[in-house]
Short mmCIF file of C-alpha atoms in Angstrom, two decimals:
data_model
loop_
_atom_site.label_atom_id
_atom_site.label_comp_id
_atom_site.label_asym_id
_atom_site.label_seq_id
_atom_site.Cartn_x
_atom_site.Cartn_y
_atom_site.Cartn_z
CA UNK J 1 85.30 114.79 91.21
CA UNK J 2 86.51 111.17 91.48
CA UNK J 3 90.08 109.96 91.14
CA UNK J 4 89.70 108.77 87.57
CA UNK J 5 88.48 112.16 86.40
CA UNK J 6 91.42 113.80 88.14
CA UNK J 7 93.88 111.50 86.37
CA UNK J 8 92.47 112.47 82.96
CA UNK J 9 92.07 116.17 83.70
CA UNK J 10 93.73 118.80 81.61
CA UNK J 11 97.44 119.44 82.28
CA UNK J 12 96.53 123.12 82.33
CA UNK J 13 96.16 123.84 86.05
CA UNK J 14 96.27 127.59 86.04
CA UNK J 15 93.62 129.07 88.25
CA UNK J 16 91.25 131.80 87.19
CA UNK J 17 89.18 133.57 89.84
CA UNK J 18 86.54 136.27 90.11
CA UNK J 19 88.75 137.75 92.82
CA UNK J 20 92.49 137.07 93.14
CA UNK J 21 92.05 136.03 96.76
CA UNK J 22 88.68 134.47 97.34
CA UNK J 23 87.92 131.91 94.64
CA UNK J 24 89.76 129.71 92.15
CA UNK J 25 88.01 128.17 89.18
CA UNK J 26 89.78 125.53 87.09
CA UNK J 27 88.87 124.87 83.49
CA UNK J 28 89.20 121.44 81.95
CA UNK J 29 89.25 120.51 78.25
CA UNK J 30 87.01 117.50 78.86
CA UNK J 31 83.71 119.43 78.94
CA UNK J 32 82.21 122.91 79.01
CA UNK J 33 81.72 124.19 82.52
CA UNK J 34 78.06 124.51 83.55
CA UNK J 35 76.92 126.74 86.41
CA UNK J 36 76.99 123.66 88.68
CA UNK J 37 80.59 122.79 87.87
CA UNK J 38 81.72 126.41 88.22
CA UNK J 39 80.06 126.49 91.61
CA UNK J 40 81.72 123.15 92.42
CA UNK J 41 85.16 124.69 91.89
CA UNK J 42 84.18 127.81 93.81
CA UNK J 43 83.03 125.76 96.77
CA UNK J 44 86.45 124.14 97.09
CA UNK J 45 87.90 127.29 98.56
CA UNK J 46 84.83 128.85 100.19
CA UNK J 47 83.49 126.68 103.04
CA UNK J 48 80.03 128.12 103.70
CA UNK J 49 79.22 126.62 107.05
CA UNK J 50 81.02 128.24 109.98
CA UNK J 51 80.35 125.13 112.06
CA UNK J 52 82.34 122.80 109.82
CA UNK J 53 85.81 122.03 111.15
CA UNK J 54 87.05 121.14 107.68
CA UNK J 55 86.37 122.57 104.26
CA UNK J 56 83.28 120.95 102.80
CA UNK J 57 84.13 118.75 99.83
CA UNK J 58 83.07 120.00 96.43
CA UNK J 59 80.79 117.00 95.91
CA UNK J 60 79.01 117.68 99.19
CA UNK J 61 78.56 121.37 98.37
CA UNK J 62 77.18 120.45 94.96
CA UNK J 63 74.46 118.36 96.58
CA UNK J 64 73.31 121.24 98.79
CA UNK J 65 70.60 123.09 96.92
CA UNK J 66 70.78 126.12 99.21
CA UNK J 67 74.38 126.74 98.15
CA UNK J 68 73.43 126.69 94.49
CA UNK J 69 70.61 129.13 95.23
CA UNK J 70 73.11 131.38 97.04
CA UNK J 71 75.44 131.19 94.03
CA UNK J 72 72.75 132.31 91.59
CA UNK J 73 71.70 135.14 93.92
CA UNK J 74 75.32 136.28 94.18
CA UNK J 75 75.51 136.36 90.38
CA UNK J 76 72.28 138.39 90.25
CA UNK J 77 73.75 140.93 92.65
CA UNK J 78 76.92 141.06 90.57
CA UNK J 79 74.98 141.80 87.38
CA UNK J 80 72.83 144.36 89.20
CA UNK J 81 75.83 146.35 90.40
CA UNK J 82 77.84 145.90 87.23
CA UNK J 83 75.03 147.44 85.20
CA UNK J 84 74.69 150.20 87.80
CA UNK J 85 78.43 150.95 87.78
CA UNK J 86 78.66 151.11 84.01
CA UNK J 87 76.85 154.44 83.81
CA UNK J 88 79.62 156.07 85.86
CA UNK J 89 82.16 154.75 83.36
CA UNK J 90 80.22 155.64 80.22
CA UNK J 91 78.56 158.95 81.13
CA UNK J 92 81.69 161.15 80.73
CA UNK J 93 81.75 160.12 77.07
CA UNK J 94 78.35 161.59 76.25
CA UNK J 95 77.68 164.17 79.03
CA UNK J 96 80.32 166.77 79.82
CA UNK J 97 78.70 168.92 82.52
CA UNK J 98 79.27 167.72 86.11
CA UNK J 99 75.86 168.84 87.35
CA UNK J 100 74.11 167.10 84.45
CA UNK J 101 76.01 163.92 85.30
CA UNK J 102 74.70 164.18 88.85
CA UNK J 103 71.15 164.46 87.53
CA UNK J 104 71.61 161.36 85.35
CA UNK J 105 73.10 159.35 88.21
CA UNK J 106 70.27 160.42 90.52
CA UNK J 107 67.56 159.51 88.01
CA UNK J 108 68.22 155.82 88.65
CA UNK J 109 67.15 156.22 92.27
CA UNK J 110 63.81 157.86 91.43
CA UNK J 111 62.75 154.51 90.01
CA UNK J 112 64.72 152.48 92.53
CA UNK J 113 62.83 153.93 95.49
CA UNK J 114 59.43 153.15 93.97
CA UNK J 115 59.68 149.34 93.96
CA UNK J 116 61.33 148.67 97.34
CA UNK J 117 58.22 148.07 99.43
CA UNK J 118 55.95 146.70 96.65
CA UNK J 119 58.52 143.95 95.97
CA UNK J 120 57.59 142.19 99.22
CA UNK J 121 53.88 142.34 98.40
CA UNK J 122 54.42 141.06 94.87
CA UNK J 123 56.57 138.22 96.19
CA UNK J 124 53.71 137.10 98.46
CA UNK J 125 51.38 136.95 95.45
CA UNK J 126 53.45 135.37 92.69
CA UNK J 127 56.58 134.15 94.51
CA UNK J 128 59.94 135.85 94.96
CA UNK J 129 61.47 133.89 92.07
CA UNK J 130 59.12 135.53 89.57
CA UNK J 131 59.61 138.99 91.11
CA UNK J 132 63.41 138.84 90.77
CA UNK J 133 63.14 137.47 87.21
CA UNK J 134 60.82 140.34 86.22
CA UNK J 135 63.20 142.83 87.80
CA UNK J 136 66.13 141.49 85.78
CA UNK J 137 64.10 141.71 82.56
CA UNK J 138 63.10 145.32 83.22
CA UNK J 139 66.54 146.57 84.21
CA UNK J 140 68.21 144.77 81.28
CA UNK J 141 65.79 146.30 78.76
CA UNK J 142 66.23 149.81 80.20
CA UNK J 143 69.99 149.39 80.49
CA UNK J 144 70.22 148.50 76.80
CA UNK J 145 67.88 151.41 75.99
CA UNK J 146 70.52 153.81 77.35
CA UNK J 147 72.25 153.42 73.97
CA UNK J 148 69.14 154.66 72.13
CA UNK J 149 68.47 157.49 74.59
CA UNK J 150 72.04 158.80 74.28
CA UNK J 151 71.93 158.53 70.48
CA UNK J 152 68.73 160.59 70.35
CA UNK J 153 70.41 163.24 72.54
CA UNK J 154 67.16 163.71 74.42
CA UNK J 155 67.97 164.39 78.06
CA UNK J 156 64.40 163.67 79.34
CA UNK J 157 64.38 160.27 77.60
CA UNK J 158 67.72 159.40 79.18
CA UNK J 159 66.34 160.33 82.61
CA UNK J 160 63.26 158.17 81.99
CA UNK J 161 65.35 155.18 80.90
CA UNK J 162 67.59 155.45 83.97
CA UNK J 163 64.54 155.67 86.25
CA UNK J 164 63.10 152.58 84.55
CA UNK J 165 66.31 150.71 85.20
CA UNK J 166 66.01 151.74 88.86
CA UNK J 167 62.50 150.28 89.00
CA UNK J 168 63.84 146.94 87.81
CA UNK J 169 66.78 146.86 90.21
CA UNK J 170 64.60 148.10 93.07
CA UNK J 171 63.16 144.63 93.69
CA UNK J 172 66.58 143.02 94.04
CA UNK J 173 67.49 143.59 97.69
CA UNK J 174 64.03 142.82 99.06
CA UNK J 175 64.03 139.63 96.98
CA UNK J 176 67.45 138.66 98.34
CA UNK J 177 66.25 138.96 101.93
CA UNK J 178 63.09 136.99 101.22
CA UNK J 179 65.23 134.24 99.65
CA UNK J 180 67.60 134.37 102.65
CA UNK J 181 64.78 134.10 105.18
CA UNK J 182 63.39 131.09 103.32
CA UNK J 183 66.57 129.25 102.32
CA UNK J 184 69.44 129.94 104.73
CA UNK J 185 69.74 128.02 108.05
CA UNK J 186 70.41 130.01 111.21
CA UNK J 187 73.99 128.78 111.68
CA UNK J 188 74.97 129.74 108.13
CA UNK J 189 72.87 132.88 107.82
CA UNK J 190 75.53 135.59 108.13
CA UNK J 191 78.02 133.71 105.95
CA UNK J 192 75.53 133.04 103.16
CA UNK J 193 73.99 136.51 103.25
CA UNK J 194 77.49 137.99 103.08
CA UNK J 195 78.31 135.72 100.16
CA UNK J 196 75.18 136.78 98.28
CA UNK J 197 75.74 140.46 99.08
CA UNK J 198 79.38 140.19 97.98
CA UNK J 199 78.04 140.05 94.45
CA UNK J 200 77.64 143.83 94.63
CA UNK J 201 81.40 144.24 95.07
CA UNK J 202 82.13 141.50 92.55
CA UNK J 203 79.91 143.18 89.96
CA UNK J 204 81.61 146.53 90.53
CA UNK J 205 85.01 144.88 90.13
CA UNK J 206 83.94 143.19 86.90
CA UNK J 207 82.54 146.46 85.53
CA UNK J 208 85.70 148.41 86.34
CA UNK J 209 87.89 145.73 84.76
CA UNK J 210 85.81 144.66 81.77
CA UNK J 211 84.00 147.84 80.69
CA UNK J 212 87.12 149.97 80.02
CA UNK J 213 88.63 146.96 78.23
CA UNK J 214 85.54 146.68 76.01
CA UNK J 215 85.75 150.36 75.17
CA UNK J 216 89.44 150.11 74.38
CA UNK J 217 88.98 147.15 72.04
CA UNK J 218 85.92 148.62 70.34
CA UNK J 219 87.72 151.86 69.45
CA UNK J 220 86.11 153.88 72.24
CA UNK J 221 82.56 152.71 71.59
CA UNK J 222 81.00 152.84 75.06
CA UNK J 223 77.84 151.23 73.65
CA UNK J 224 79.64 147.86 73.61
CA UNK J 225 79.46 147.83 77.41
CA UNK J 226 75.68 147.79 77.43
CA UNK J 227 75.41 145.17 74.69
CA UNK J 228 77.71 142.69 76.49
CA UNK J 229 76.16 143.08 79.93
CA UNK J 230 72.60 142.88 78.61
CA UNK J 231 73.35 139.58 76.89
CA UNK J 232 75.03 138.27 80.05
CA UNK J 233 71.95 139.11 82.13
CA UNK J 234 69.71 137.16 79.75
CA UNK J 235 71.98 134.11 79.92
CA UNK J 236 71.91 134.24 83.72
CA UNK J 237 68.11 134.45 83.66
CA UNK J 238 67.80 131.23 81.65
CA UNK J 239 69.84 129.23 84.16
CA UNK J 240 68.14 130.92 87.13
CA UNK J 241 64.67 129.87 85.98
CA UNK J 242 65.87 126.28 85.71
CA UNK J 243 67.73 125.91 89.01
CA UNK J 244 66.06 128.19 91.59
CA UNK J 245 62.72 128.06 93.44
CA UNK J 246 61.16 130.59 95.79
CA UNK J 247 61.30 128.27 98.82
CA UNK J 248 62.73 124.85 99.72
CA UNK J 249 59.16 123.54 99.86
CA UNK J 250 58.71 124.35 96.17
CA UNK J 251 62.06 123.11 94.84
CA UNK J 252 61.58 119.84 92.92
CA UNK J 253 65.14 118.51 93.31
CA UNK J 254 66.13 119.35 96.88
CA UNK J 255 66.79 116.36 99.16
CA UNK J 256 64.35 115.66 101.99
CA UNK J 257 67.16 115.87 104.55
CA UNK J 258 68.21 119.34 103.44
CA UNK J 259 64.61 120.54 103.24
CA UNK J 260 63.87 119.37 106.78
CA UNK J 261 67.11 120.88 108.09
CA UNK J 262 66.23 124.29 106.63
CA UNK J 263 62.64 124.18 107.89
CA UNK J 264 63.67 123.13 111.40
CA UNK J 265 65.99 126.14 111.74
CA UNK J 266 63.68 128.68 110.13
CA UNK J 267 61.95 131.28 112.25
CA UNK J 268 58.23 130.94 111.66
CA UNK J 269 58.28 127.33 110.38
CA UNK J 270 57.04 126.25 106.97
CA UNK J 271 55.99 128.93 104.53
CA UNK J 272 53.73 126.46 102.80
CA UNK J 273 51.30 126.87 105.68
CA UNK J 274 51.23 130.67 105.24
CA UNK J 275 49.58 131.00 101.87
CA UNK J 276 47.14 133.59 103.21
CA UNK J 277 48.87 136.94 103.17
CA UNK J 278 48.91 138.67 106.54
CA UNK J 279 48.43 142.43 106.70
CA UNK J 280 51.66 144.43 106.78
CA UNK J 281 52.26 145.75 110.31
CA UNK J 282 52.90 149.34 109.26
CA UNK J 283 52.64 150.76 112.76
CA UNK J 284 55.42 148.47 113.99
CA UNK J 285 57.55 149.11 110.90
CA UNK J 286 57.37 152.88 111.34
CA UNK J 287 57.48 153.26 115.13
CA UNK J 288 59.73 150.50 116.51
CA UNK J 289 63.00 152.01 117.72
CA UNK J 290 65.03 148.88 116.91
CA UNK J 291 63.89 149.06 113.30
CA UNK J 292 64.69 152.77 113.15
CA UNK J 293 68.23 151.96 114.27
CA UNK J 294 68.48 149.78 111.15
CA UNK J 295 66.98 152.45 108.89
CA UNK J 296 69.37 155.15 110.12
CA UNK J 297 72.41 152.86 109.79
CA UNK J 298 71.27 151.94 106.28
CA UNK J 299 70.96 155.62 105.36
CA UNK J 300 74.44 156.40 106.70
CA UNK J 301 76.06 153.44 104.98
CA UNK J 302 74.47 153.98 101.59
CA UNK J 303 75.30 157.69 101.53
CA UNK J 304 79.02 157.00 101.44
CA UNK J 305 78.55 153.86 99.30
CA UNK J 306 76.51 155.59 96.59
CA UNK J 307 78.81 158.61 96.50
CA UNK J 308 81.79 156.30 95.98
CA UNK J 309 79.95 154.04 93.54
CA UNK J 310 78.67 156.88 91.36
CA UNK J 311 81.60 159.28 91.55
CA UNK J 312 84.65 157.04 91.94
CA UNK J 313 85.30 156.89 88.16
CA UNK J 314 85.03 160.71 87.96
CA UNK J 315 87.34 161.13 90.97
CA UNK J 316 89.89 158.78 89.43
CA UNK J 317 89.75 160.55 86.08
CA UNK J 318 89.51 164.21 87.13
CA UNK J 319 91.33 164.31 90.48
CA UNK J 320 93.88 161.50 90.15
CA UNK J 321 94.39 161.73 86.39
CA UNK J 322 93.81 158.02 85.83
CA UNK J 323 92.83 156.72 82.42
CA UNK J 324 90.43 153.88 83.28
CA UNK J 325 91.11 152.17 79.96
CA UNK J 326 94.78 151.85 80.93
CA UNK J 327 94.41 151.35 84.72
CA UNK J 328 91.45 148.98 85.16
CA UNK J 329 93.13 146.88 87.82
CA UNK J 330 94.15 149.85 89.95
CA UNK J 331 90.63 151.31 89.69
CA UNK J 332 89.07 148.00 90.76
CA UNK J 333 91.47 147.40 93.69
CA UNK J 334 89.34 149.13 96.38
CA UNK J 335 86.35 146.98 95.44
CA UNK J 336 88.46 143.84 95.56
CA UNK J 337 89.36 144.69 99.14
CA UNK J 338 85.70 145.40 99.85
CA UNK J 339 84.76 142.01 98.39
CA UNK J 340 87.23 140.20 100.62
CA UNK J 341 86.27 142.26 103.67
CA UNK J 342 82.60 141.45 103.19
CA UNK J 343 83.20 137.69 103.00
CA UNK J 344 85.60 137.69 105.96
CA UNK J 345 83.25 139.71 108.17
CA UNK J 346 80.38 137.31 107.45
CA UNK J 347 82.55 134.29 108.17
CA UNK J 348 83.93 135.87 111.35
CA UNK J 349 80.43 136.74 112.58
CA UNK J 350 79.13 133.18 112.29
CA UNK J 351 82.37 131.90 113.84
CA UNK J 352 82.02 134.05 116.94
CA UNK J 353 78.30 133.30 117.26
CA UNK J 354 78.46 129.53 116.72
CA UNK J 355 81.90 128.57 118.05
CA UNK J 356 82.59 131.09 120.80
CA UNK J 357 78.90 131.54 121.67
CA UNK J 358 78.98 135.33 121.51
CA UNK J 359 75.54 136.87 121.66
CA UNK J 360 74.27 137.71 118.19
CA UNK J 361 73.43 141.27 119.23
CA UNK J 362 77.00 142.00 120.35
CA UNK J 363 78.41 140.70 117.07
CA UNK J 364 75.93 142.77 115.04
CA UNK J 365 76.78 145.93 117.01
CA UNK J 366 80.52 145.34 116.68
CA UNK J 367 80.31 144.77 112.93
CA UNK J 368 78.09 147.82 112.57
CA UNK J 369 80.67 150.04 114.27
CA UNK J 370 83.58 148.55 112.32
CA UNK J 371 81.65 149.07 109.08
CA UNK J 372 80.87 152.74 109.76
CA UNK J 373 83.39 154.43 112.06
CA UNK J 374 86.62 153.03 110.58
CA UNK J 375 85.60 153.85 106.97
CA UNK J 376 84.68 157.35 108.16
CA UNK J 377 88.26 157.81 109.36
CA UNK J 378 89.61 156.69 105.98
CA UNK J 379 87.28 159.09 104.15
CA UNK J 380 88.32 161.93 106.44
CA UNK J 381 92.04 161.52 105.72
CA UNK J 382 91.60 160.77 102.01
CA UNK J 383 91.82 164.41 100.77
CA UNK J 384 95.05 164.99 102.72
CA UNK J 385 96.97 161.86 101.72
CA UNK J 386 95.98 161.32 98.09
CA UNK J 387 98.92 163.02 96.42
CA UNK J 388 99.47 159.96 94.22
CA UNK J 389 96.99 157.50 92.69
CA UNK J 390 98.57 154.63 94.65
CA UNK J 391 98.09 156.45 97.97
CA UNK J 392 94.48 157.32 97.18
CA UNK J 393 93.70 153.76 96.11
CA UNK J 394 95.29 152.40 99.30
CA UNK J 395 93.08 154.61 101.49
CA UNK J 396 89.96 153.76 99.49
CA UNK J 397 90.85 150.06 99.73
CA UNK J 398 91.00 150.29 103.51
CA UNK J 399 87.73 152.22 103.52
CA UNK J 400 85.85 149.56 101.56
CA UNK J 401 87.53 146.60 103.29
CA UNK J 402 86.25 147.69 106.70
CA UNK J 403 83.12 149.36 105.35
CA UNK J 404 81.66 146.13 104.02
CA UNK J 405 81.52 144.75 107.57
CA UNK J 406 78.26 146.68 107.91
CA UNK J 407 76.64 143.82 105.96
CA UNK J 408 77.18 141.62 109.02
CA UNK J 409 75.68 144.42 111.12
CA UNK J 410 72.44 146.14 110.18
CA UNK J 411 72.02 144.25 106.88
CA UNK J 412 71.75 140.75 108.38
CA UNK J 413 70.03 142.18 111.45
CA UNK J 414 66.94 142.73 109.28
CA UNK J 415 66.57 138.94 109.12
CA UNK J 416 67.22 138.64 112.87
CA UNK J 417 64.37 140.99 113.77
CA UNK J 418 61.97 140.05 110.96
CA UNK J 419 62.44 136.31 110.45
CA UNK J 420 61.33 134.65 107.22
CA UNK J 421 57.94 136.37 107.41
CA UNK J 422 58.94 140.05 107.48
CA UNK J 423 62.63 140.21 106.47
CA UNK J 424 61.76 141.24 102.90
CA UNK J 425 59.30 143.87 104.10
CA UNK J 426 61.85 145.36 106.50
CA UNK J 427 64.40 145.43 103.68
CA UNK J 428 61.86 147.20 101.47
CA UNK J 429 61.23 149.92 104.04
CA UNK J 430 64.90 150.19 105.02
CA UNK J 431 66.14 150.31 101.44
CA UNK J 432 63.59 153.03 100.74
CA UNK J 433 65.31 155.16 103.37
CA UNK J 434 68.66 153.90 102.08
CA UNK J 435 67.82 155.04 98.55
CA UNK J 436 67.34 158.68 99.57
CA UNK J 437 71.15 159.20 99.73
CA UNK J 438 71.36 157.90 96.17
CA UNK J 439 69.20 160.82 95.07
CA UNK J 440 70.38 163.48 97.50
CA UNK J 441 74.01 162.36 97.65
CA UNK J 442 74.53 162.42 93.88
CA UNK J 443 72.77 165.77 93.47
CA UNK J 444 74.68 167.32 96.38
CA UNK J 445 78.00 165.91 95.15
CA UNK J 446 77.41 167.20 91.63
CA UNK J 447 76.50 170.64 92.97
CA UNK J 448 79.53 170.79 95.29
CA UNK J 449 81.93 169.84 92.52
CA UNK J 450 80.34 172.24 90.06
CA UNK J 451 80.48 175.16 92.50
CA UNK J 452 83.63 174.53 94.56
CA UNK J 453 85.63 171.76 92.83
CA UNK J 454 86.28 170.45 96.38
CA UNK J 455 86.49 166.71 96.91
CA UNK J 456 87.34 167.41 100.57
CA UNK J 457 83.78 168.56 101.30
CA UNK J 458 82.39 165.53 99.45
CA UNK J 459 84.39 162.98 101.43
CA UNK J 460 84.03 164.68 104.83
CA UNK J 461 80.26 164.83 104.45
CA UNK J 462 80.16 161.11 103.65
CA UNK J 463 82.41 160.34 106.64
CA UNK J 464 80.16 162.21 109.08
CA UNK J 465 76.94 160.61 107.85
CA UNK J 466 78.50 157.11 107.97
CA UNK J 467 79.83 157.46 111.52
CA UNK J 468 76.56 158.84 112.91
CA UNK J 469 74.52 156.04 111.33
CA UNK J 470 76.73 153.25 112.68
CA UNK J 471 76.80 154.73 116.19
CA UNK J 472 73.00 154.99 116.36
CA UNK J 473 72.68 151.37 115.22
CA UNK J 474 75.06 150.18 117.93
CA UNK J 475 72.97 151.97 120.57
CA UNK J 476 69.52 150.90 119.34
CA UNK J 477 69.85 147.45 117.78
CA UNK J 478 68.33 144.18 119.02
CA UNK J 479 68.67 140.54 117.97
CA UNK J 480 65.17 139.35 118.85
CA UNK J 481 62.29 139.01 116.41
CA UNK J 482 60.43 142.24 117.18
CA UNK J 483 57.16 140.99 115.71
CA UNK J 484 57.09 137.79 117.78
CA UNK J 485 58.14 139.78 120.83
CA UNK J 486 55.23 142.17 120.33
CA UNK J 487 52.83 139.23 120.01
CA UNK J 488 54.20 137.74 123.22
CA UNK J 489 53.64 141.03 125.06
CA UNK J 490 50.08 141.17 123.72
CA UNK J 491 49.39 137.62 124.89
CA UNK J 492 50.71 138.42 128.37
CA UNK J 493 48.45 141.46 128.59
CA UNK J 494 45.45 139.38 127.47
CA UNK J 495 46.25 136.78 130.12
CA UNK J 496 46.44 139.47 132.80
CA UNK J 497 43.08 140.92 131.72
CA UNK J 498 41.50 137.47 131.73
CA UNK J 499 42.91 136.73 135.19
CA UNK J 500 41.88 140.08 136.70
CA UNK J 501 38.29 139.10 137.65
CA UNK J 502 39.51 135.91 139.30
CA UNK J 503 42.13 137.80 141.33
CA UNK J 504 39.47 140.28 142.44
CA UNK J 505 37.26 137.45 143.66
CA UNK J 506 40.13 135.87 145.57
CA UNK J 507 40.92 139.20 147.25
CA UNK J 508 37.27 139.53 148.34
CA UNK J 509 37.30 136.02 149.77
#
């Protein structure tokens, strides 16, 4: 914004932010804020590049197409997790049995697991932009159909609708990693991936704050939640189709300087030259020990994450006696801390890698341990020090603050080891393993609570699984591109075989 516009800006200078700490968005009476101008305000307080000594000016951020792409992807993640969280808020109002709730929550993951790996294949055929757009359409339709399924009181239809929503959301994470591999420069990779992934926490925060408020002001009508969020998803989709492209090579409005900068830092070079789809290296994906370290860490992290995401509203209501319609802010506090922790861990990772020249592998291992072992300790002590809602929320806040550091560990490591070519495929395979806890964890939790009423067993199980996963990742991770490394080994072996006859002749001579 220039000086003249600042002189004529609105006297109202109160700041409104998606999180009380991270971002401040100012509203002016002079014009309606578009997605670009909202992002302009956001960029004032969130300097993306860890190599910049000063905060990048809003005008400079606005010119960078990759930052706008990151913003839209963050919003997509937010909507994805908001819609996913809403079922935990609404389900107590139309399903009373704990075990039946567990079945409904698990149904989502039956569909979610089915589209993880195919998402990468579809993206290679029609482009990742179209895949993500189709996913949003499917999950929005099925999310809205929850109203009809509940009204019909047909349990099988409700299960089918939730599974359909999972199919739509299943393409999201693979799409995000394909976008990241194509759009984000190496020096900004962890920061931007963390920013995009932070949408999951932001969406959960929004759902916990807005959904109970909607119910309260619609006289307890939980259906209003699904109507509002479905409309919001459609509005996002309209702007997304206008402002985002699958790759920098395909974006019509990106500057040549920014395009060349992204391409020069990308592993694997230009994607425009790779129109012919290469076969998926299944043997490498299923046998490489470095990749298995990622899969196991992903499994451990998502077990505790899905248990908290699906059962936190029930825990707050049944165990702590919190009325979510009256205590939205307190219920959302742990996720606010998780949101901040995720952004800080991403920023810190790029800082140590780019400024202090720490090896990427050491940073990934450190963040992986912080994001798994420390949250496990918080989960372990939670049953013993949760006598009051404030105490329980404080422990859960610490758990999520440190737990989100895992994004700068195994999550970004998928791009390290797969590059722009295979990052989405690795995410598809890894998230398939990571979805299993969503099914098993919710069923097990529902069964435990139905049979024993013990939250101690629930939290201690999650703590153990999280700690084991993070420890295995720290022992088995790498920061090299495993596919290029395998090709290099193959070339060396070919060279040795080609040189063998010559060496034999020399020995004879």
